[in-house]
PDB file of C-alpha atoms in Angstrom:
ATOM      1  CA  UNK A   1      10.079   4.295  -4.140  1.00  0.00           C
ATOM      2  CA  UNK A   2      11.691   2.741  -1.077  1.00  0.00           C
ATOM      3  CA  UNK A   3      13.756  -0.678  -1.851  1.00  0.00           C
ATOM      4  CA  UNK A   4      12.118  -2.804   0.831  1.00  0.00           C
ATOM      5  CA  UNK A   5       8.541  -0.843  -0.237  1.00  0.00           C
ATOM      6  CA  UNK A   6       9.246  -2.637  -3.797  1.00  0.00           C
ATOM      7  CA  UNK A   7      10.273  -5.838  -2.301  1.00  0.00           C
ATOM      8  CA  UNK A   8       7.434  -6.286   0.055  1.00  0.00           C
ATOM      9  CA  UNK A   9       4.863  -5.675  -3.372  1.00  0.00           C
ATOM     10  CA  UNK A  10       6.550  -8.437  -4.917  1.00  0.00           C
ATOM     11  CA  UNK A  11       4.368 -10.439  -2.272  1.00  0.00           C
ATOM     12  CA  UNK A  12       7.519 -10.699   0.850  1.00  0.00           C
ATOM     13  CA  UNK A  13       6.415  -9.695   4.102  1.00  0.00           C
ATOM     14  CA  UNK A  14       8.436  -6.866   5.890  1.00  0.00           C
ATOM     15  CA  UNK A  15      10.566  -8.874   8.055  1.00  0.00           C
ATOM     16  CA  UNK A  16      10.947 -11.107   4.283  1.00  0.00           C
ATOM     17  CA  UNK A  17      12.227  -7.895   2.847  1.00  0.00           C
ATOM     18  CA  UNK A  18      14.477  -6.364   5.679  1.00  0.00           C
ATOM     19  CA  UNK A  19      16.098  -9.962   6.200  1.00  0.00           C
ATOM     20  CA  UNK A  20      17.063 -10.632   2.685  1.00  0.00           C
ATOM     21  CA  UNK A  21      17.893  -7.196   1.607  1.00  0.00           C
ATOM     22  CA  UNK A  22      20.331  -7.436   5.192  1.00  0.00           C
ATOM     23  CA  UNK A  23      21.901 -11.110   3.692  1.00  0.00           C
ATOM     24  CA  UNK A  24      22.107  -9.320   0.083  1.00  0.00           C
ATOM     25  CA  UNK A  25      23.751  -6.394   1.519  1.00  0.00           C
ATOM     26  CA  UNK A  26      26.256  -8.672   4.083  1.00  0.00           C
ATOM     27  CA  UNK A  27      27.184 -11.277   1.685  1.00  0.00           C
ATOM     28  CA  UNK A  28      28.131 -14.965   3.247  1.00  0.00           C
ATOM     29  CA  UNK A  29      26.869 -14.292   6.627  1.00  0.00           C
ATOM     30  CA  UNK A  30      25.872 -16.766   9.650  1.00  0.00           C
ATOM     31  CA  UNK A  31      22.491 -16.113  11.285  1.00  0.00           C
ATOM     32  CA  UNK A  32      23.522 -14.195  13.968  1.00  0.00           C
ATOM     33  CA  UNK A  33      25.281 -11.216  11.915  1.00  0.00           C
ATOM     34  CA  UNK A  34      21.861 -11.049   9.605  1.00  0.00           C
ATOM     35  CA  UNK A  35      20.050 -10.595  13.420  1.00  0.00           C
ATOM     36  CA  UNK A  36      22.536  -8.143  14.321  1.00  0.00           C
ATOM     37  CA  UNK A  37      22.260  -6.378  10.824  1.00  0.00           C
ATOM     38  CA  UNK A  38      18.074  -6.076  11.224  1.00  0.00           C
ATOM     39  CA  UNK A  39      17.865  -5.720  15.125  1.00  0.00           C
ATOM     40  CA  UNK A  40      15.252  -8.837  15.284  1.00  0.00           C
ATOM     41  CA  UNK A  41      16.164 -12.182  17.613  1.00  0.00           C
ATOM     42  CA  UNK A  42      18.030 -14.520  16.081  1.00  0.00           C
ATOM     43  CA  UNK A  43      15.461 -17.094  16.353  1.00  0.00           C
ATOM     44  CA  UNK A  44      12.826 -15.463  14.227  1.00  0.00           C
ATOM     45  CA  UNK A  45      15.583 -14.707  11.960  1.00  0.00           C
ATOM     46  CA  UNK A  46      16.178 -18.267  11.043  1.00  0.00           C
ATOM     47  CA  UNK A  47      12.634 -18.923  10.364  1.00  0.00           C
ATOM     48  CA  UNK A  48      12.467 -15.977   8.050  1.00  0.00           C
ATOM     49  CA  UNK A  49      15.701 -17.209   6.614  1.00  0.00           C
ATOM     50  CA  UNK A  50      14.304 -20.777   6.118  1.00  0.00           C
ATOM     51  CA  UNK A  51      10.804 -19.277   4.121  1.00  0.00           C
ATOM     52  CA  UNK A  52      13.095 -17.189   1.829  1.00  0.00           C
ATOM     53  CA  UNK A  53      15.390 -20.572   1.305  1.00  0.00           C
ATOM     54  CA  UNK A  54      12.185 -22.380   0.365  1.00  0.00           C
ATOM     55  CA  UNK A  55      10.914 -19.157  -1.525  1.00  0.00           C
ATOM     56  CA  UNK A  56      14.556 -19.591  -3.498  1.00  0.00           C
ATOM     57  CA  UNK A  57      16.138 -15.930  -2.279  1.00  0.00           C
ATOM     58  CA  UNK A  58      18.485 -17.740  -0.129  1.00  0.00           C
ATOM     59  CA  UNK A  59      21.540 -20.465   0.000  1.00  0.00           C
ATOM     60  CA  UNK A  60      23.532 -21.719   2.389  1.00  0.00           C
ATOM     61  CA  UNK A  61      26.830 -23.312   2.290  1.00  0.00           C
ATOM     62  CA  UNK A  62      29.619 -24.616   5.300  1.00  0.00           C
ATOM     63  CA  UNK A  63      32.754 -22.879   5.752  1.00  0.00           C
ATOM     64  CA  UNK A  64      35.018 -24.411   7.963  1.00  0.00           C
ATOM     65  CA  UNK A  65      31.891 -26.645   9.450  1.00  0.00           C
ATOM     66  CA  UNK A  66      29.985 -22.789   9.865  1.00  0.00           C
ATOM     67  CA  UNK A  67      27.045 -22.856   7.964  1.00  0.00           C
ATOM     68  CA  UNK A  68      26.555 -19.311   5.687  1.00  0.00           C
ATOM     69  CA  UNK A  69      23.355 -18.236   4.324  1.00  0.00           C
ATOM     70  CA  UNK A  70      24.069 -15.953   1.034  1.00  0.00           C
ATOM     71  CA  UNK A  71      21.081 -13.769  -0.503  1.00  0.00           C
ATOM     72  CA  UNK A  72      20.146 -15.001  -4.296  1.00  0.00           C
ATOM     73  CA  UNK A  73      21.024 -12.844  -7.294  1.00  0.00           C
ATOM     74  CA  UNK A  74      18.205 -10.124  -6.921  1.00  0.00           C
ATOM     75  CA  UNK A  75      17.214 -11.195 -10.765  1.00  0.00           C
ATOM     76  CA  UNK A  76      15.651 -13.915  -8.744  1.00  0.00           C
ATOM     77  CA  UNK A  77      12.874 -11.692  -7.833  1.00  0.00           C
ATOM     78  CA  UNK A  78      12.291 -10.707 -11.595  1.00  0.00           C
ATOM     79  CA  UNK A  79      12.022 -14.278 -12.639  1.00  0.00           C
ATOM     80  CA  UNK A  80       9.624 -15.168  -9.684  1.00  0.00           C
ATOM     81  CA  UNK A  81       7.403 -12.806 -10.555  1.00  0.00           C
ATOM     82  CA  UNK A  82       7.289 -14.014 -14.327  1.00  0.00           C
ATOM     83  CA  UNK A  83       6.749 -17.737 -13.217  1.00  0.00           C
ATOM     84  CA  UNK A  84       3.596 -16.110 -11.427  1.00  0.00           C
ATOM     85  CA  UNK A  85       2.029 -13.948 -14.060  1.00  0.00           C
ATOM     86  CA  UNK A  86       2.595 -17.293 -16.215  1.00  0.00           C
ATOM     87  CA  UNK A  87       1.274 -19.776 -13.936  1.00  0.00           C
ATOM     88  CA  UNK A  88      -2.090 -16.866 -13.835  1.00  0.00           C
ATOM     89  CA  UNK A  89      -2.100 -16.592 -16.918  1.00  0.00           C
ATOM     90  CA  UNK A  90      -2.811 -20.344 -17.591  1.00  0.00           C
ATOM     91  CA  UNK A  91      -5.592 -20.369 -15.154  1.00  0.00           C
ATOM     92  CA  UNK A  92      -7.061 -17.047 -15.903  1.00  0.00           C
ATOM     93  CA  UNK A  93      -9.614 -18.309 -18.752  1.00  0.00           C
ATOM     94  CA  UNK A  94     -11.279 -21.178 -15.785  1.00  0.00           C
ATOM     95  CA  UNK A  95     -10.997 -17.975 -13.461  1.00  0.00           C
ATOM     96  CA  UNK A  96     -13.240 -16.213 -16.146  1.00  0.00           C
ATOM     97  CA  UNK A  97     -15.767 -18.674 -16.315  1.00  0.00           C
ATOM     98  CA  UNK A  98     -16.211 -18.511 -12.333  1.00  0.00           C
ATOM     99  CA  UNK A  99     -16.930 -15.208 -12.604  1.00  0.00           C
ATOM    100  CA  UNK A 100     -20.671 -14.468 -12.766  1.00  0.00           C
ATOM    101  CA  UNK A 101     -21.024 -10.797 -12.941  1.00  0.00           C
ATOM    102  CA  UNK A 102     -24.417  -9.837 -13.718  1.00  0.00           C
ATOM    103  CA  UNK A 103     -24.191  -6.071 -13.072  1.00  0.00           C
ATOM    104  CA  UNK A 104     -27.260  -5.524 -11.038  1.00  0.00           C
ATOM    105  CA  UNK A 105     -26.020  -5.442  -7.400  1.00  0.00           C
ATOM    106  CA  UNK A 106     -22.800  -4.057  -5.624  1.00  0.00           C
ATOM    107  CA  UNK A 107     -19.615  -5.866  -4.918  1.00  0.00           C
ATOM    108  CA  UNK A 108     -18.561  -5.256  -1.365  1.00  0.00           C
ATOM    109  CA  UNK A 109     -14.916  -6.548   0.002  1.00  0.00           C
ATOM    110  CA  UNK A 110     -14.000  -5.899   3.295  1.00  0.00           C
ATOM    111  CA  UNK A 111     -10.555  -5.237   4.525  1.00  0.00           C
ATOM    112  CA  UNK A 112      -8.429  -5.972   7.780  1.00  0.00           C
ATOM    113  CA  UNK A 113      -5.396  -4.459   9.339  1.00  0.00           C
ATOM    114  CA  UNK A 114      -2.526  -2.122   7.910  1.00  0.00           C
ATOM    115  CA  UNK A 115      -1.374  -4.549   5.159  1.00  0.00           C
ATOM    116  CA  UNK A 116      -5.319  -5.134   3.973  1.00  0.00           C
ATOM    117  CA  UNK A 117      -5.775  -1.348   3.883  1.00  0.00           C
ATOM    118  CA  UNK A 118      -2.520  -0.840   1.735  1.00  0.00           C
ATOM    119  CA  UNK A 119      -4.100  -3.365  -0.535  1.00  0.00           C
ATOM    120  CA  UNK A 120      -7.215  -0.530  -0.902  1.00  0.00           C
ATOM    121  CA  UNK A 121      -4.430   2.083  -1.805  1.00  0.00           C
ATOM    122  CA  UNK A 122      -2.724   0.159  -4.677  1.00  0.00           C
ATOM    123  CA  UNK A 123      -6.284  -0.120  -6.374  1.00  0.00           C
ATOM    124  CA  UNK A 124      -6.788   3.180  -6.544  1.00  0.00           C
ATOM    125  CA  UNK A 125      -3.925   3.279  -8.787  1.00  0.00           C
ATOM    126  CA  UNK A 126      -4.624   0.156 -10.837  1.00  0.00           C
ATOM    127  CA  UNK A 127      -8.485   1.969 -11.444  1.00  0.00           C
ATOM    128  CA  UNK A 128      -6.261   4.339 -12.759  1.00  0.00           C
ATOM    129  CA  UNK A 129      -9.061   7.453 -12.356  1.00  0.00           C
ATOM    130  CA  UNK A 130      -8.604  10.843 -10.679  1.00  0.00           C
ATOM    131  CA  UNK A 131      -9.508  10.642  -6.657  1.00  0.00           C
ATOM    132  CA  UNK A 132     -11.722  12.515  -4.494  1.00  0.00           C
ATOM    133  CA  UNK A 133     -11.049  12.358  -0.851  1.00  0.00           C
ATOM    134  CA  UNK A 134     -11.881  12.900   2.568  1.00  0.00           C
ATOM    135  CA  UNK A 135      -9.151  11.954   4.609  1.00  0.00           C
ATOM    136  CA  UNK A 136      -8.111  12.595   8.842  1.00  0.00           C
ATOM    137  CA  UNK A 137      -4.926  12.819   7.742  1.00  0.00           C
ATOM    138  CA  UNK A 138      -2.819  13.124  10.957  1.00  0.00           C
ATOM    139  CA  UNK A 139      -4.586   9.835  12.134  1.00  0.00           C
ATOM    140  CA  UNK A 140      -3.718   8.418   8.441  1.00  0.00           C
ATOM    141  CA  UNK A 141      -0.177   9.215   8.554  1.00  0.00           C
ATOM    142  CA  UNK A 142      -0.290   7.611  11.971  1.00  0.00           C
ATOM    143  CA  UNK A 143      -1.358   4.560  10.796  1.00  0.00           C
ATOM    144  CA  UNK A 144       0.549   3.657   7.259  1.00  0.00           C
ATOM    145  CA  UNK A 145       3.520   5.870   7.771  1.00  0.00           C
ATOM    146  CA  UNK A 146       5.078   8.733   6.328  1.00  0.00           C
ATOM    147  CA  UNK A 147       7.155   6.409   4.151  1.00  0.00           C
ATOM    148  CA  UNK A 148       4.300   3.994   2.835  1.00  0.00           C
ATOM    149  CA  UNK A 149       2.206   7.911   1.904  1.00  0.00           C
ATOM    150  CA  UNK A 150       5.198   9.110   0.166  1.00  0.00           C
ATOM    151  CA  UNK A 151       6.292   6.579  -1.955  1.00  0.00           C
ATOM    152  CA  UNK A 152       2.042   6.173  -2.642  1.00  0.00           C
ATOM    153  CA  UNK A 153       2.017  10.235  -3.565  1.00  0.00           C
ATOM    154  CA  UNK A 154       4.958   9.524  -5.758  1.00  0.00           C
ATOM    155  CA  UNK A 155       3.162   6.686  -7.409  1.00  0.00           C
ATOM    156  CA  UNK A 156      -0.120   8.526  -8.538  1.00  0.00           C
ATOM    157  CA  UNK A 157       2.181  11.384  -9.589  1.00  0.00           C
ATOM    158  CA  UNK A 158       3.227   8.800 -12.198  1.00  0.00           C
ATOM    159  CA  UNK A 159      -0.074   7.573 -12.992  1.00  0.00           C
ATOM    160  CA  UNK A 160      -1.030  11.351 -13.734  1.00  0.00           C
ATOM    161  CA  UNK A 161      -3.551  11.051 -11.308  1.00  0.00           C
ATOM    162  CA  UNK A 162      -4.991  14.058  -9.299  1.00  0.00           C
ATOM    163  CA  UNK A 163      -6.565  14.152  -6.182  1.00  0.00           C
ATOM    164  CA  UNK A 164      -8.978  16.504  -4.414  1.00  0.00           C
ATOM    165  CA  UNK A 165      -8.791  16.120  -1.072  1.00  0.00           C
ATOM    166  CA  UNK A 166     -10.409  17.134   2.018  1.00  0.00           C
ATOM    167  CA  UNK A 167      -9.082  17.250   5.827  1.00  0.00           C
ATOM    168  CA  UNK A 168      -9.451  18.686   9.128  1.00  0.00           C
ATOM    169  CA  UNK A 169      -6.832  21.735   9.496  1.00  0.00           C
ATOM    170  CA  UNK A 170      -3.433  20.891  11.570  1.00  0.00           C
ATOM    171  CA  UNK A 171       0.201  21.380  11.338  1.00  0.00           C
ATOM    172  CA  UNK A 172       0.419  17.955   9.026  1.00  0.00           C
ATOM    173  CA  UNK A 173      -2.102  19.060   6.375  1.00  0.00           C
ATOM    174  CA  UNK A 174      -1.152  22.804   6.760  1.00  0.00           C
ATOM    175  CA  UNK A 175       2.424  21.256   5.836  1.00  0.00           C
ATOM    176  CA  UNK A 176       1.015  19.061   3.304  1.00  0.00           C
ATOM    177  CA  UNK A 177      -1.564  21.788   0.936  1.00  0.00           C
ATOM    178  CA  UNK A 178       1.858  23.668   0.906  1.00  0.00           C
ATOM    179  CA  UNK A 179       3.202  20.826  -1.664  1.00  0.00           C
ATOM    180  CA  UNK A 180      -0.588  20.744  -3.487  1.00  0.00           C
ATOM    181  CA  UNK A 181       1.162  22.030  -6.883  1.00  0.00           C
ATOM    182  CA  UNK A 182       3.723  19.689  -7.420  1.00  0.00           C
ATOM    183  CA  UNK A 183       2.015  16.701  -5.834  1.00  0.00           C
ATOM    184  CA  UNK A 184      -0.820  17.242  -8.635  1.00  0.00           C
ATOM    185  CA  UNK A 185      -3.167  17.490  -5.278  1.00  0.00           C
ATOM    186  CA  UNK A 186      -6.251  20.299  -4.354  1.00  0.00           C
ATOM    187  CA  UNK A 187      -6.279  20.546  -0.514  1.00  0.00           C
ATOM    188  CA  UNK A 188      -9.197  22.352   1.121  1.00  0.00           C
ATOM    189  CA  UNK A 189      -9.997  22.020   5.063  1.00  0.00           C
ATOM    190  CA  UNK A 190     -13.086  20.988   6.504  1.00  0.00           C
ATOM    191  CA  UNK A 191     -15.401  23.027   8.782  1.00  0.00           C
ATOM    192  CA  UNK A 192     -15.255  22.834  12.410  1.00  0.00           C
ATOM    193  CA  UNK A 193     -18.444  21.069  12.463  1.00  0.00           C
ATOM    194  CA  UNK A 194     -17.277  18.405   9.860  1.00  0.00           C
ATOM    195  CA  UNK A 195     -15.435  16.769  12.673  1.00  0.00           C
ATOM    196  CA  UNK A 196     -14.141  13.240  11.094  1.00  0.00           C
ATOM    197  CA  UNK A 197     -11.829  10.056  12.416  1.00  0.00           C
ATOM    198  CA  UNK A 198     -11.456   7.863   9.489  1.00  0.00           C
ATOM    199  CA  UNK A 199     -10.320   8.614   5.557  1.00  0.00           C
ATOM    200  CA  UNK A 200     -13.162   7.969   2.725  1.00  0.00           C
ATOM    201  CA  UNK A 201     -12.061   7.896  -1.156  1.00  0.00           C
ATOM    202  CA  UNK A 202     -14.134   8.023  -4.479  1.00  0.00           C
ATOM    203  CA  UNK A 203     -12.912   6.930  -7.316  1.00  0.00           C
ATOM    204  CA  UNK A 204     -13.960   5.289 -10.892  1.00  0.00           C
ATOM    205  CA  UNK A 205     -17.090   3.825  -9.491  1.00  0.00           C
ATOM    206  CA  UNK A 206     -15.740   2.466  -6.455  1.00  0.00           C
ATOM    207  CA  UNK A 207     -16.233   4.032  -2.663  1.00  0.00           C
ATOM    208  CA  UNK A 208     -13.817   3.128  -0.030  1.00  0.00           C
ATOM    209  CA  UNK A 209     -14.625   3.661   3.935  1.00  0.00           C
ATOM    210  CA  UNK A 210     -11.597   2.845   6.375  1.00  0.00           C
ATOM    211  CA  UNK A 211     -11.948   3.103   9.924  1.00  0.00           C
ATOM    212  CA  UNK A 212      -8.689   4.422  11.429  1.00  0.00           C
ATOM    213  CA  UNK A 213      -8.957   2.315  14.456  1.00  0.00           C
ATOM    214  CA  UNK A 214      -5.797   2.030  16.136  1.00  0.00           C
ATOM    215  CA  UNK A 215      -6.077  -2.164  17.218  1.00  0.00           C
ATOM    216  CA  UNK A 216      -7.897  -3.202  13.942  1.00  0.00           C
ATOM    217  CA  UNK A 217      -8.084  -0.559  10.966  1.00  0.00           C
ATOM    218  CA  UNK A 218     -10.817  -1.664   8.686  1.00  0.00           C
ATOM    219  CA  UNK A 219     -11.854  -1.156   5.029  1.00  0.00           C
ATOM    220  CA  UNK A 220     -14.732  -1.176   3.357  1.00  0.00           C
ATOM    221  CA  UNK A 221     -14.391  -1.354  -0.685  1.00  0.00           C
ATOM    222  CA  UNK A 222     -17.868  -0.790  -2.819  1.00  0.00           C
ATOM    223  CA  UNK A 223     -17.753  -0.771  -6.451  1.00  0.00           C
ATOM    224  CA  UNK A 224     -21.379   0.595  -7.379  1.00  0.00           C
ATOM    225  CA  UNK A 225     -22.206   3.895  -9.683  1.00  0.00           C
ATOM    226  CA  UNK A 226     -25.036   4.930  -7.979  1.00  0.00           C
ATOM    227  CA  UNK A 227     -23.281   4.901  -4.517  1.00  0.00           C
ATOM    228  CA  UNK A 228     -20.529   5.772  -5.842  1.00  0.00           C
ATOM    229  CA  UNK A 229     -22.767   8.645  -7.879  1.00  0.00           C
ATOM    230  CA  UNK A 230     -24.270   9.558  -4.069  1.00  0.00           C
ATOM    231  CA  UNK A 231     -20.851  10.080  -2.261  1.00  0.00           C
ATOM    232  CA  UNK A 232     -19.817  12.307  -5.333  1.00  0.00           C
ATOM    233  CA  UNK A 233     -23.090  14.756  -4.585  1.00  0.00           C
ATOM    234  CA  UNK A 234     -22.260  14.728  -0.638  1.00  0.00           C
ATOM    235  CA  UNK A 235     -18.246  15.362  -1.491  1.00  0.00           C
ATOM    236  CA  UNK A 236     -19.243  18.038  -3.866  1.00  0.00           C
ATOM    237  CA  UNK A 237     -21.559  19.506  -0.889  1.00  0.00           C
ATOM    238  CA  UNK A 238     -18.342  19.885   1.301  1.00  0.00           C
ATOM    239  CA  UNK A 239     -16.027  20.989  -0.973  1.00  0.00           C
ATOM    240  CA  UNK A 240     -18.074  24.039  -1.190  1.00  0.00           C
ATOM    241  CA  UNK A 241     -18.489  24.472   2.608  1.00  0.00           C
ATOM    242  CA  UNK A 242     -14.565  24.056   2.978  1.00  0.00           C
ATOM    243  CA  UNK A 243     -11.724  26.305   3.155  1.00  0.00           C
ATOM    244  CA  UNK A 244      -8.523  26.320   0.874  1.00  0.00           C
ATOM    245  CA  UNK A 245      -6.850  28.619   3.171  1.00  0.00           C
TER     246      UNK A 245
END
């Protein structure tokens, strides 16, 4: 998985990440050489720089009256992330007792932009069950990235997690069934009638519906068995009306 990909899921936003894996890389650099290093103005820059200095991944000191920021030991990062699973872990029995889950109806979260959507993707591997899904995958590669849908592959492969998937037939999913086998993935391509423009995944006993729209993506996140149950019957109804070739 990508460095900044791993720094960014410890809760850093991506200009967070790039910035203070530039200052770890640089050393004792000035403002301007951390902007030069990440291609962003120099302004931004120092605000970034002063969140991570009150987020404790950066220090500054004066050299000859120059003032140096210098990235914190990345170790830093590591014992953040214990402080939070403690400090959770202290509130998680009041959290329980908010919780009123009486099983009878649906719970429906809605989702919001690219970094919203991601946050649909990383359940799917916490739910930690095999995925079924139908996916317009030129327009999804479009919107999260080749490098995001690698490094996410390369995650379920870990999780021993299969996926059946099915998309319309280009050059990108052509290119993509040809790594089915060691990507623990079952690609078959939709009819020409089955003409789709956003990516739907099943999965424990949750449904997720994402609109691929290019100003605001949404997501839709159900956890319900007998819609869930539903989209399994309609998915199964495809699959057979689909081509693996």
């Amino acid at each position: 998985m990508h460095i900044r990909t791993v720094v960014e899921q410890l809760g850093y936003s991506p200009n967070e990440a790039l910035v203070y894996l530039a200052a770890l890389e640089l050393g004792g650099s000035a403002t301007t050489e951390i902007a030069d290093k990440v291609k962003l103005p120099r302004t931004s820059v120092g605000l970034i720089i002063e969140t991570l200095h009150k987020k404790g991944l950066m220090n500054t000191y004066l050299v000859r009256r120059r003032k140096v920021w210098v990235a914190e030991n990345p170790e830093k990062l590591l014992i953040t992330l214990h402080e939070r699973e403690a400090a959770l872990k202290v509130v998680l029995p009041q959290l329980q007792l908010l919780r009123r889950d009486t099983g009878a109806k649906p719970t429906i979260r809605a989702y919001s932009g690219v970094e919203e959507i991601k946050q649909v993707m990383a359940d799917m591997i916490e739910a930690k069950h095999h995925l079924l899904a139908i996916v317009s995958w030129d327009d999804w590669v479009e919107l999260l990235g080749r490098q995001f849908l690698d490094d996410f592959i390369e995650t379920r492969q870990r999780h021993y997690l299969k996926i059946r998937m099915l998309a319309p037939r280009t050059k990108l999913s052509l290119s993509l069934k040809e790594k089915d086998r060691e990507q623990m993935r079952v690609t078959q391509f939709l009819p020409e009638f089955a003409t789709i423009k956003n990516s739907n995944f099943i999965y424990g006993n949750k449904v997720a519906i994402i609109s691929l729209n290019k100003k605001r993506p949404t997501g839709v996140l159900i956890e319900d068995e007998d819609i869930h149950h539903t989209m399994e019957v309609l998915f199964e109804s495809l699959w057979r009306e689909s081509s693996g070739a």
